[in-house]
JSON list of C-alpha atoms in Angstrom, two decimals:
[
{"chain": "A", "resi": 29, "resn": "UNK", "atom": "CA", "xyz": [51.73, 103.25, 218.24]},
{"chain": "A", "resi": 30, "resn": "UNK", "atom": "CA", "xyz": [54.75, 102.04, 220.16]},
{"chain": "A", "resi": 31, "resn": "UNK", "atom": "CA", "xyz": [52.50, 100.00, 222.47]},
{"chain": "A", "resi": 32, "resn": "UNK", "atom": "CA", "xyz": [50.62, 98.48, 219.52]},
{"chain": "A", "resi": 33, "resn": "UNK", "atom": "CA", "xyz": [53.93, 97.66, 217.79]},
{"chain": "A", "resi": 34, "resn": "UNK", "atom": "CA", "xyz": [55.21, 96.00, 220.98]},
{"chain": "A", "resi": 35, "resn": "UNK", "atom": "CA", "xyz": [52.03, 93.94, 221.31]},
{"chain": "A", "resi": 36, "resn": "UNK", "atom": "CA", "xyz": [52.26, 92.83, 217.68]},
{"chain": "A", "resi": 37, "resn": "UNK", "atom": "CA", "xyz": [55.93, 91.94, 218.11]},
{"chain": "A", "resi": 38, "resn": "UNK", "atom": "CA", "xyz": [55.15, 89.96, 221.25]},
{"chain": "A", "resi": 39, "resn": "UNK", "atom": "CA", "xyz": [52.32, 88.14, 219.49]},
{"chain": "A", "resi": 40, "resn": "UNK", "atom": "CA", "xyz": [54.57, 87.28, 216.56]},
{"chain": "A", "resi": 41, "resn": "UNK", "atom": "CA", "xyz": [57.25, 86.02, 218.94]},
{"chain": "A", "resi": 42, "resn": "UNK", "atom": "CA", "xyz": [54.76, 83.73, 220.62]},
{"chain": "A", "resi": 43, "resn": "UNK", "atom": "CA", "xyz": [53.56, 82.51, 217.23]},
{"chain": "A", "resi": 44, "resn": "UNK", "atom": "CA", "xyz": [57.13, 81.78, 216.15]},
{"chain": "A", "resi": 45, "resn": "UNK", "atom": "CA", "xyz": [57.86, 79.96, 219.43]},
{"chain": "A", "resi": 46, "resn": "UNK", "atom": "CA", "xyz": [54.74, 77.83, 219.03]},
{"chain": "A", "resi": 47, "resn": "UNK", "atom": "CA", "xyz": [55.70, 77.07, 215.42]},
{"chain": "A", "resi": 48, "resn": "UNK", "atom": "CA", "xyz": [59.22, 76.08, 216.51]},
{"chain": "A", "resi": 49, "resn": "UNK", "atom": "CA", "xyz": [57.78, 73.72, 219.10]},
{"chain": "A", "resi": 50, "resn": "UNK", "atom": "CA", "xyz": [55.42, 72.19, 216.58]},
{"chain": "A", "resi": 51, "resn": "UNK", "atom": "CA", "xyz": [58.08, 71.82, 213.89]},
{"chain": "A", "resi": 52, "resn": "UNK", "atom": "CA", "xyz": [59.92, 68.87, 215.55]},
{"chain": "A", "resi": 53, "resn": "UNK", "atom": "CA", "xyz": [56.59, 67.11, 216.04]},
{"chain": "A", "resi": 54, "resn": "UNK", "atom": "CA", "xyz": [55.70, 67.60, 212.39]},
{"chain": "A", "resi": 55, "resn": "UNK", "atom": "CA", "xyz": [59.15, 66.44, 211.28]},
{"chain": "A", "resi": 56, "resn": "UNK", "atom": "CA", "xyz": [58.90, 63.42, 213.56]},
{"chain": "A", "resi": 57, "resn": "UNK", "atom": "CA", "xyz": [55.47, 62.56, 212.23]},
{"chain": "A", "resi": 58, "resn": "UNK", "atom": "CA", "xyz": [56.74, 62.81, 208.65]},
{"chain": "A", "resi": 59, "resn": "UNK", "atom": "CA", "xyz": [59.76, 60.65, 209.49]},
{"chain": "A", "resi": 60, "resn": "UNK", "atom": "CA", "xyz": [57.59, 57.99, 211.14]},
{"chain": "A", "resi": 61, "resn": "UNK", "atom": "CA", "xyz": [55.22, 58.04, 208.17]},
{"chain": "A", "resi": 62, "resn": "UNK", "atom": "CA", "xyz": [58.15, 57.51, 205.79]},
{"chain": "A", "resi": 63, "resn": "UNK", "atom": "CA", "xyz": [59.44, 54.65, 207.93]},
{"chain": "A", "resi": 64, "resn": "UNK", "atom": "CA", "xyz": [56.05, 52.94, 207.89]},
{"chain": "A", "resi": 65, "resn": "UNK", "atom": "CA", "xyz": [55.64, 53.52, 204.15]},
{"chain": "A", "resi": 66, "resn": "UNK", "atom": "CA", "xyz": [59.10, 52.14, 203.31]},
{"chain": "A", "resi": 67, "resn": "UNK", "atom": "CA", "xyz": [58.62, 49.10, 205.55]},
{"chain": "A", "resi": 68, "resn": "UNK", "atom": "CA", "xyz": [55.16, 48.44, 204.17]},
{"chain": "A", "resi": 69, "resn": "UNK", "atom": "CA", "xyz": [56.35, 48.61, 200.57]},
{"chain": "A", "resi": 70, "resn": "UNK", "atom": "CA", "xyz": [59.36, 46.42, 201.35]},
{"chain": "A", "resi": 71, "resn": "UNK", "atom": "CA", "xyz": [57.15, 43.86, 203.04]},
{"chain": "A", "resi": 72, "resn": "UNK", "atom": "CA", "xyz": [54.68, 43.88, 200.13]},
{"chain": "A", "resi": 73, "resn": "UNK", "atom": "CA", "xyz": [57.41, 43.42, 197.52]},
{"chain": "A", "resi": 74, "resn": "UNK", "atom": "CA", "xyz": [59.07, 40.70, 199.59]},
{"chain": "A", "resi": 75, "resn": "UNK", "atom": "CA", "xyz": [55.78, 38.88, 200.18]},
{"chain": "A", "resi": 76, "resn": "UNK", "atom": "CA", "xyz": [54.99, 39.13, 196.46]},
{"chain": "A", "resi": 77, "resn": "UNK", "atom": "CA", "xyz": [58.39, 37.77, 195.45]},
{"chain": "A", "resi": 78, "resn": "UNK", "atom": "CA", "xyz": [58.15, 34.91, 197.95]},
{"chain": "A", "resi": 79, "resn": "UNK", "atom": "CA", "xyz": [54.63, 34.12, 196.82]},
{"chain": "A", "resi": 80, "resn": "UNK", "atom": "CA", "xyz": [55.67, 34.14, 193.17]},
{"chain": "A", "resi": 81, "resn": "UNK", "atom": "CA", "xyz": [58.65, 31.91, 193.94]},
{"chain": "A", "resi": 82, "resn": "UNK", "atom": "CA", "xyz": [56.56, 29.45, 195.92]},
{"chain": "A", "resi": 83, "resn": "UNK", "atom": "CA", "xyz": [53.93, 29.24, 193.18]},
{"chain": "A", "resi": 84, "resn": "UNK", "atom": "CA", "xyz": [56.63, 28.59, 190.59]},
{"chain": "A", "resi": 85, "resn": "UNK", "atom": "CA", "xyz": [56.68, 24.99, 189.41]},
{"chain": "A", "resi": 86, "resn": "UNK", "atom": "CA", "xyz": [60.23, 24.19, 190.51]},
{"chain": "A", "resi": 87, "resn": "UNK", "atom": "CA", "xyz": [60.70, 26.81, 193.21]},
{"chain": "A", "resi": 88, "resn": "UNK", "atom": "CA", "xyz": [61.64, 24.27, 195.88]},
{"chain": "A", "resi": 89, "resn": "UNK", "atom": "CA", "xyz": [64.93, 23.53, 194.15]},
{"chain": "A", "resi": 90, "resn": "UNK", "atom": "CA", "xyz": [66.01, 27.13, 193.72]},
{"chain": "A", "resi": 91, "resn": "UNK", "atom": "CA", "xyz": [66.67, 28.17, 197.33]},
{"chain": "A", "resi": 92, "resn": "UNK", "atom": "CA", "xyz": [68.77, 26.96, 200.24]},
{"chain": "A", "resi": 93, "resn": "UNK", "atom": "CA", "xyz": [65.80, 25.36, 201.99]},
{"chain": "A", "resi": 94, "resn": "UNK", "atom": "CA", "xyz": [66.01, 22.42, 199.56]},
{"chain": "A", "resi": 95, "resn": "UNK", "atom": "CA", "xyz": [69.01, 21.06, 201.47]},
{"chain": "A", "resi": 96, "resn": "UNK", "atom": "CA", "xyz": [67.02, 20.95, 204.72]},
{"chain": "A", "resi": 97, "resn": "UNK", "atom": "CA", "xyz": [64.08, 19.21, 203.08]},
{"chain": "A", "resi": 98, "resn": "UNK", "atom": "CA", "xyz": [66.37, 16.68, 201.39]},
{"chain": "A", "resi": 99, "resn": "UNK", "atom": "CA", "xyz": [68.03, 15.95, 204.73]},
{"chain": "A", "resi": 100, "resn": "UNK", "atom": "CA", "xyz": [64.58, 15.42, 206.25]},
{"chain": "A", "resi": 101, "resn": "UNK", "atom": "CA", "xyz": [63.67, 12.97, 203.49]},
{"chain": "A", "resi": 102, "resn": "UNK", "atom": "CA", "xyz": [66.85, 11.03, 204.17]},
{"chain": "A", "resi": 103, "resn": "UNK", "atom": "CA", "xyz": [66.05, 10.88, 207.89]},
{"chain": "A", "resi": 104, "resn": "UNK", "atom": "CA", "xyz": [62.51, 9.64, 207.26]},
{"chain": "A", "resi": 105, "resn": "UNK", "atom": "CA", "xyz": [63.88, 6.86, 205.05]},
{"chain": "A", "resi": 106, "resn": "UNK", "atom": "CA", "xyz": [66.63, 6.03, 207.55]},
{"chain": "A", "resi": 107, "resn": "UNK", "atom": "CA", "xyz": [69.32, 7.35, 205.23]},
{"chain": "A", "resi": 108, "resn": "UNK", "atom": "CA", "xyz": [72.39, 9.46, 205.85]},
{"chain": "A", "resi": 109, "resn": "UNK", "atom": "CA", "xyz": [71.41, 13.19, 205.77]},
{"chain": "A", "resi": 110, "resn": "UNK", "atom": "CA", "xyz": [75.05, 14.12, 205.11]},
{"chain": "A", "resi": 111, "resn": "UNK", "atom": "CA", "xyz": [75.57, 11.85, 202.08]},
{"chain": "A", "resi": 112, "resn": "UNK", "atom": "CA", "xyz": [75.88, 14.07, 198.95]},
{"chain": "A", "resi": 113, "resn": "UNK", "atom": "CA", "xyz": [75.43, 11.11, 196.58]},
{"chain": "A", "resi": 114, "resn": "UNK", "atom": "CA", "xyz": [72.06, 10.30, 198.15]},
{"chain": "A", "resi": 115, "resn": "UNK", "atom": "CA", "xyz": [71.03, 13.95, 198.55]},
{"chain": "A", "resi": 116, "resn": "UNK", "atom": "CA", "xyz": [71.68, 15.02, 194.95]},
{"chain": "A", "resi": 117, "resn": "UNK", "atom": "CA", "xyz": [69.01, 12.84, 193.23]},
{"chain": "A", "resi": 118, "resn": "UNK", "atom": "CA", "xyz": [66.41, 14.11, 195.72]},
{"chain": "A", "resi": 119, "resn": "UNK", "atom": "CA", "xyz": [67.29, 17.71, 194.97]},
{"chain": "A", "resi": 120, "resn": "UNK", "atom": "CA", "xyz": [67.41, 17.16, 191.20]},
{"chain": "A", "resi": 121, "resn": "UNK", "atom": "CA", "xyz": [63.85, 15.87, 191.36]},
{"chain": "A", "resi": 122, "resn": "UNK", "atom": "CA", "xyz": [62.57, 19.26, 192.51]},
{"chain": "A", "resi": 123, "resn": "UNK", "atom": "CA", "xyz": [64.39, 21.45, 190.00]},
{"chain": "A", "resi": 124, "resn": "UNK", "atom": "CA", "xyz": [67.84, 21.80, 191.51]},
{"chain": "A", "resi": 125, "resn": "UNK", "atom": "CA", "xyz": [70.41, 22.80, 188.84]},
{"chain": "A", "resi": 126, "resn": "UNK", "atom": "CA", "xyz": [71.98, 19.69, 187.38]},
{"chain": "A", "resi": 127, "resn": "UNK", "atom": "CA", "xyz": [75.42, 21.28, 186.99]},
{"chain": "A", "resi": 128, "resn": "UNK", "atom": "CA", "xyz": [75.75, 22.23, 190.66]},
{"chain": "A", "resi": 129, "resn": "UNK", "atom": "CA", "xyz": [77.07, 19.94, 193.42]},
{"chain": "A", "resi": 130, "resn": "UNK", "atom": "CA", "xyz": [74.62, 18.69, 195.98]},
{"chain": "A", "resi": 131, "resn": "UNK", "atom": "CA", "xyz": [73.57, 21.09, 198.71]},
{"chain": "A", "resi": 132, "resn": "UNK", "atom": "CA", "xyz": [74.20, 19.30, 201.99]},
{"chain": "A", "resi": 133, "resn": "UNK", "atom": "CA", "xyz": [73.11, 20.73, 205.34]},
{"chain": "A", "resi": 134, "resn": "UNK", "atom": "CA", "xyz": [76.54, 21.09, 206.94]},
{"chain": "A", "resi": 135, "resn": "UNK", "atom": "CA", "xyz": [75.10, 21.75, 210.38]},
{"chain": "A", "resi": 136, "resn": "UNK", "atom": "CA", "xyz": [75.75, 19.76, 213.56]},
{"chain": "A", "resi": 137, "resn": "UNK", "atom": "CA", "xyz": [73.47, 16.77, 214.24]},
{"chain": "A", "resi": 138, "resn": "UNK", "atom": "CA", "xyz": [71.55, 18.94, 216.72]},
{"chain": "A", "resi": 139, "resn": "UNK", "atom": "CA", "xyz": [69.63, 20.30, 213.72]},
{"chain": "A", "resi": 140, "resn": "UNK", "atom": "CA", "xyz": [68.27, 16.89, 212.72]},
{"chain": "A", "resi": 141, "resn": "UNK", "atom": "CA", "xyz": [65.18, 16.92, 215.03]},
{"chain": "A", "resi": 142, "resn": "UNK", "atom": "CA", "xyz": [64.21, 20.21, 213.37]},
{"chain": "A", "resi": 143, "resn": "UNK", "atom": "CA", "xyz": [64.60, 18.81, 209.85]},
{"chain": "A", "resi": 144, "resn": "UNK", "atom": "CA", "xyz": [63.03, 15.40, 210.31]},
{"chain": "A", "resi": 145, "resn": "UNK", "atom": "CA", "xyz": [59.38, 16.65, 210.16]},
{"chain": "A", "resi": 146, "resn": "UNK", "atom": "CA", "xyz": [60.08, 18.22, 206.76]},
{"chain": "A", "resi": 147, "resn": "UNK", "atom": "CA", "xyz": [60.73, 14.76, 205.35]},
{"chain": "A", "resi": 148, "resn": "UNK", "atom": "CA", "xyz": [57.08, 13.82, 205.82]},
{"chain": "A", "resi": 149, "resn": "UNK", "atom": "CA", "xyz": [55.99, 16.68, 203.54]},
{"chain": "A", "resi": 150, "resn": "UNK", "atom": "CA", "xyz": [56.21, 17.20, 199.83]},
{"chain": "A", "resi": 151, "resn": "UNK", "atom": "CA", "xyz": [58.77, 19.68, 198.48]},
{"chain": "A", "resi": 152, "resn": "UNK", "atom": "CA", "xyz": [56.25, 22.50, 198.02]},
{"chain": "A", "resi": 153, "resn": "UNK", "atom": "CA", "xyz": [54.59, 22.00, 201.42]},
{"chain": "A", "resi": 154, "resn": "UNK", "atom": "CA", "xyz": [57.95, 21.72, 203.16]},
{"chain": "A", "resi": 155, "resn": "UNK", "atom": "CA", "xyz": [59.08, 24.93, 201.50]},
{"chain": "A", "resi": 156, "resn": "UNK", "atom": "CA", "xyz": [56.00, 26.83, 202.68]},
{"chain": "A", "resi": 157, "resn": "UNK", "atom": "CA", "xyz": [56.31, 25.50, 206.23]},
{"chain": "A", "resi": 158, "resn": "UNK", "atom": "CA", "xyz": [60.01, 26.39, 206.33]},
{"chain": "A", "resi": 159, "resn": "UNK", "atom": "CA", "xyz": [59.42, 29.94, 205.08]},
{"chain": "A", "resi": 160, "resn": "UNK", "atom": "CA", "xyz": [56.63, 30.47, 207.60]},
{"chain": "A", "resi": 161, "resn": "UNK", "atom": "CA", "xyz": [58.95, 29.26, 210.36]},
{"chain": "A", "resi": 162, "resn": "UNK", "atom": "CA", "xyz": [61.63, 31.73, 209.29]},
{"chain": "A", "resi": 163, "resn": "UNK", "atom": "CA", "xyz": [59.10, 34.55, 209.02]},
{"chain": "A", "resi": 164, "resn": "UNK", "atom": "CA", "xyz": [57.84, 33.81, 212.54]},
{"chain": "A", "resi": 165, "resn": "UNK", "atom": "CA", "xyz": [61.44, 33.87, 213.82]},
{"chain": "A", "resi": 166, "resn": "UNK", "atom": "CA", "xyz": [61.99, 37.30, 212.27]},
{"chain": "A", "resi": 167, "resn": "UNK", "atom": "CA", "xyz": [58.74, 38.73, 213.67]},
{"chain": "A", "resi": 168, "resn": "UNK", "atom": "CA", "xyz": [59.38, 37.39, 217.18]},
{"chain": "A", "resi": 169, "resn": "UNK", "atom": "CA", "xyz": [63.00, 38.65, 217.13]},
{"chain": "A", "resi": 170, "resn": "UNK", "atom": "CA", "xyz": [62.06, 42.20, 216.14]},
{"chain": "A", "resi": 171, "resn": "UNK", "atom": "CA", "xyz": [59.22, 42.23, 218.67]},
{"chain": "A", "resi": 172, "resn": "UNK", "atom": "CA", "xyz": [61.50, 41.12, 221.50]},
{"chain": "A", "resi": 173, "resn": "UNK", "atom": "CA", "xyz": [64.11, 43.75, 220.62]},
{"chain": "A", "resi": 174, "resn": "UNK", "atom": "CA", "xyz": [61.35, 46.38, 220.72]},
{"chain": "A", "resi": 175, "resn": "UNK", "atom": "CA", "xyz": [60.26, 45.14, 224.16]},
{"chain": "A", "resi": 176, "resn": "UNK", "atom": "CA", "xyz": [63.84, 45.13, 225.48]},
{"chain": "A", "resi": 177, "resn": "UNK", "atom": "CA", "xyz": [64.18, 48.78, 224.50]},
{"chain": "A", "resi": 178, "resn": "UNK", "atom": "CA", "xyz": [61.21, 49.77, 226.64]},
{"chain": "A", "resi": 179, "resn": "UNK", "atom": "CA", "xyz": [58.44, 49.58, 224.03]},
{"chain": "A", "resi": 180, "resn": "UNK", "atom": "CA", "xyz": [59.14, 53.04, 222.52]},
{"chain": "A", "resi": 181, "resn": "UNK", "atom": "CA", "xyz": [56.06, 54.77, 221.15]},
{"chain": "A", "resi": 182, "resn": "UNK", "atom": "CA", "xyz": [57.25, 55.07, 217.58]},
{"chain": "A", "resi": 183, "resn": "UNK", "atom": "CA", "xyz": [57.39, 52.94, 214.49]},
{"chain": "A", "resi": 184, "resn": "UNK", "atom": "CA", "xyz": [61.14, 52.71, 214.06]},
{"chain": "A", "resi": 185, "resn": "UNK", "atom": "CA", "xyz": [61.20, 49.05, 215.04]},
{"chain": "A", "resi": 186, "resn": "UNK", "atom": "CA", "xyz": [59.31, 48.29, 211.83]},
{"chain": "A", "resi": 187, "resn": "UNK", "atom": "CA", "xyz": [62.61, 48.88, 210.05]},
{"chain": "A", "resi": 188, "resn": "UNK", "atom": "CA", "xyz": [63.62, 45.47, 211.39]},
{"chain": "A", "resi": 189, "resn": "UNK", "atom": "CA", "xyz": [60.99, 43.83, 209.21]},
{"chain": "A", "resi": 190, "resn": "UNK", "atom": "CA", "xyz": [62.38, 45.63, 206.15]},
{"chain": "A", "resi": 191, "resn": "UNK", "atom": "CA", "xyz": [66.07, 45.02, 206.95]},
{"chain": "A", "resi": 192, "resn": "UNK", "atom": "CA", "xyz": [67.54, 43.89, 203.63]},
{"chain": "A", "resi": 193, "resn": "UNK", "atom": "CA", "xyz": [69.82, 41.08, 204.95]},
{"chain": "A", "resi": 194, "resn": "UNK", "atom": "CA", "xyz": [66.89, 39.64, 206.92]},
{"chain": "A", "resi": 195, "resn": "UNK", "atom": "CA", "xyz": [64.63, 39.73, 203.87]},
{"chain": "A", "resi": 196, "resn": "UNK", "atom": "CA", "xyz": [67.43, 38.15, 201.83]},
{"chain": "A", "resi": 197, "resn": "UNK", "atom": "CA", "xyz": [67.66, 35.28, 204.31]},
{"chain": "A", "resi": 198, "resn": "UNK", "atom": "CA", "xyz": [63.89, 34.89, 204.19]},
{"chain": "A", "resi": 199, "resn": "UNK", "atom": "CA", "xyz": [63.72, 34.78, 200.40]},
{"chain": "A", "resi": 200, "resn": "UNK", "atom": "CA", "xyz": [66.64, 32.32, 200.19]},
{"chain": "A", "resi": 201, "resn": "UNK", "atom": "CA", "xyz": [65.25, 30.13, 202.98]},
{"chain": "A", "resi": 202, "resn": "UNK", "atom": "CA", "xyz": [68.44, 30.41, 205.02]},
{"chain": "A", "resi": 203, "resn": "UNK", "atom": "CA", "xyz": [68.60, 29.27, 208.62]},
{"chain": "A", "resi": 204, "resn": "UNK", "atom": "CA", "xyz": [70.20, 32.48, 209.86]},
{"chain": "A", "resi": 205, "resn": "UNK", "atom": "CA", "xyz": [66.85, 33.86, 211.05]},
{"chain": "A", "resi": 206, "resn": "UNK", "atom": "CA", "xyz": [66.55, 31.00, 213.54]},
{"chain": "A", "resi": 207, "resn": "UNK", "atom": "CA", "xyz": [70.04, 31.84, 214.80]},
{"chain": "A", "resi": 208, "resn": "UNK", "atom": "CA", "xyz": [68.92, 35.45, 215.21]},
{"chain": "A", "resi": 209, "resn": "UNK", "atom": "CA", "xyz": [65.95, 34.24, 217.26]},
{"chain": "A", "resi": 210, "resn": "UNK", "atom": "CA", "xyz": [68.20, 32.23, 219.56]},
{"chain": "A", "resi": 211, "resn": "UNK", "atom": "CA", "xyz": [70.50, 35.17, 220.23]},
{"chain": "A", "resi": 212, "resn": "UNK", "atom": "CA", "xyz": [67.58, 37.56, 220.89]},
{"chain": "A", "resi": 213, "resn": "UNK", "atom": "CA", "xyz": [65.93, 35.06, 223.23]},
{"chain": "A", "resi": 214, "resn": "UNK", "atom": "CA", "xyz": [69.18, 34.76, 225.17]},
{"chain": "A", "resi": 215, "resn": "UNK", "atom": "CA", "xyz": [69.47, 38.54, 225.55]},
{"chain": "A", "resi": 216, "resn": "UNK", "atom": "CA", "xyz": [65.82, 38.75, 226.63]},
{"chain": "A", "resi": 217, "resn": "UNK", "atom": "CA", "xyz": [65.93, 35.92, 229.18]},
{"chain": "A", "resi": 218, "resn": "UNK", "atom": "CA", "xyz": [69.44, 35.84, 230.65]},
{"chain": "A", "resi": 219, "resn": "UNK", "atom": "CA", "xyz": [68.59, 38.13, 233.61]},
{"chain": "A", "resi": 220, "resn": "UNK", "atom": "CA", "xyz": [65.30, 36.53, 234.66]},
{"chain": "A", "resi": 221, "resn": "UNK", "atom": "CA", "xyz": [65.37, 32.97, 233.31]},
{"chain": "A", "resi": 222, "resn": "UNK", "atom": "CA", "xyz": [69.02, 31.94, 232.90]},
{"chain": "A", "resi": 223, "resn": "UNK", "atom": "CA", "xyz": [68.24, 28.27, 232.26]},
{"chain": "A", "resi": 224, "resn": "UNK", "atom": "CA", "xyz": [65.84, 29.11, 229.42]},
{"chain": "A", "resi": 225, "resn": "UNK", "atom": "CA", "xyz": [68.35, 31.65, 228.13]},
{"chain": "A", "resi": 226, "resn": "UNK", "atom": "CA", "xyz": [71.01, 28.96, 227.94]},
{"chain": "A", "resi": 227, "resn": "UNK", "atom": "CA", "xyz": [68.59, 26.56, 226.25]},
{"chain": "A", "resi": 228, "resn": "UNK", "atom": "CA", "xyz": [67.75, 29.19, 223.63]},
{"chain": "A", "resi": 229, "resn": "UNK", "atom": "CA", "xyz": [71.38, 29.13, 222.50]},
{"chain": "A", "resi": 230, "resn": "UNK", "atom": "CA", "xyz": [70.52, 25.78, 220.89]},
{"chain": "A", "resi": 231, "resn": "UNK", "atom": "CA", "xyz": [69.52, 27.84, 217.86]},
{"chain": "A", "resi": 232, "resn": "UNK", "atom": "CA", "xyz": [72.95, 29.49, 217.79]},
{"chain": "A", "resi": 233, "resn": "UNK", "atom": "CA", "xyz": [74.53, 26.03, 217.96]},
{"chain": "A", "resi": 234, "resn": "UNK", "atom": "CA", "xyz": [73.05, 25.30, 214.53]},
{"chain": "A", "resi": 235, "resn": "UNK", "atom": "CA", "xyz": [76.04, 27.22, 213.16]},
{"chain": "A", "resi": 236, "resn": "UNK", "atom": "CA", "xyz": [78.47, 27.24, 216.09]},
{"chain": "A", "resi": 237, "resn": "UNK", "atom": "CA", "xyz": [81.46, 28.48, 214.07]},
{"chain": "A", "resi": 238, "resn": "UNK", "atom": "CA", "xyz": [79.74, 31.89, 213.82]},
{"chain": "A", "resi": 239, "resn": "UNK", "atom": "CA", "xyz": [79.64, 32.21, 217.60]},
{"chain": "A", "resi": 240, "resn": "UNK", "atom": "CA", "xyz": [83.10, 31.15, 218.75]},
{"chain": "A", "resi": 241, "resn": "UNK", "atom": "CA", "xyz": [84.03, 34.64, 220.10]},
{"chain": "A", "resi": 242, "resn": "UNK", "atom": "CA", "xyz": [80.57, 34.91, 221.67]},
{"chain": "A", "resi": 243, "resn": "UNK", "atom": "CA", "xyz": [80.93, 31.47, 223.25]},
{"chain": "A", "resi": 244, "resn": "UNK", "atom": "CA", "xyz": [84.32, 32.32, 224.76]},
{"chain": "A", "resi": 245, "resn": "UNK", "atom": "CA", "xyz": [82.95, 35.58, 226.17]},
{"chain": "A", "resi": 246, "resn": "UNK", "atom": "CA", "xyz": [79.87, 33.75, 227.50]},
{"chain": "A", "resi": 247, "resn": "UNK", "atom": "CA", "xyz": [81.94, 31.15, 229.36]},
{"chain": "A", "resi": 248, "resn": "UNK", "atom": "CA", "xyz": [84.23, 33.82, 230.82]},
{"chain": "A", "resi": 249, "resn": "UNK", "atom": "CA", "xyz": [81.25, 35.94, 231.85]},
{"chain": "A", "resi": 250, "resn": "UNK", "atom": "CA", "xyz": [79.49, 32.95, 233.47]},
{"chain": "A", "resi": 251, "resn": "UNK", "atom": "CA", "xyz": [82.61, 32.13, 235.52]},
{"chain": "A", "resi": 252, "resn": "UNK", "atom": "CA", "xyz": [83.28, 35.77, 236.50]},
{"chain": "A", "resi": 253, "resn": "UNK", "atom": "CA", "xyz": [79.69, 36.34, 237.65]},
{"chain": "A", "resi": 254, "resn": "UNK", "atom": "CA", "xyz": [79.23, 32.79, 238.96]},
{"chain": "A", "resi": 255, "resn": "UNK", "atom": "CA", "xyz": [76.06, 32.54, 236.90]},
{"chain": "A", "resi": 256, "resn": "UNK", "atom": "CA", "xyz": [76.46, 28.89, 236.04]},
{"chain": "A", "resi": 257, "resn": "UNK", "atom": "CA", "xyz": [72.77, 28.34, 235.30]}
]
């Protein structure tokens, strides 16, 4: 009886050990499933809200992207893209609130080559193109961050697509996602392709006041390491 009891106890111990080893895998699988589910639902709701906004009659005048389109229209017609008196009538024509001051793209002139093509499009088409550009910037940024971290075999990087501030920028049509792309490209390329890494900071220069500490550190780092490329 003692031998049988010992064998049963040993068998139960092995069963418990196997269960303890399997438990983290099960928990990890459940966690990854929840991550994917949350990201999928967030993406669906965001896509639905963007689609509904785009299909709305006067959607082009309700988000920040209207200022970039209006600047493009001014460029196409050889006007001043920074003139609020000329910008306001263009924005009012696509549903911009009449009581608000004109939205002017207060970015450096380096942004103008990016905005000029929008002036050849109608307000709805320009809005769709702009949102697709921002969405592509978000997807590429998250993908590059995943690659830089060694391509981990999990789904945690999908959280980047459901990151609330990023989705907020996408819905509002803000340019911040392009700035994110420039910073990620720099981090991805600065070791192997320093010239391309420096060129990618053109996106960050669209709002240079946000990167003054970064710019100072970058200059100091370039001098200290003699990496002038």
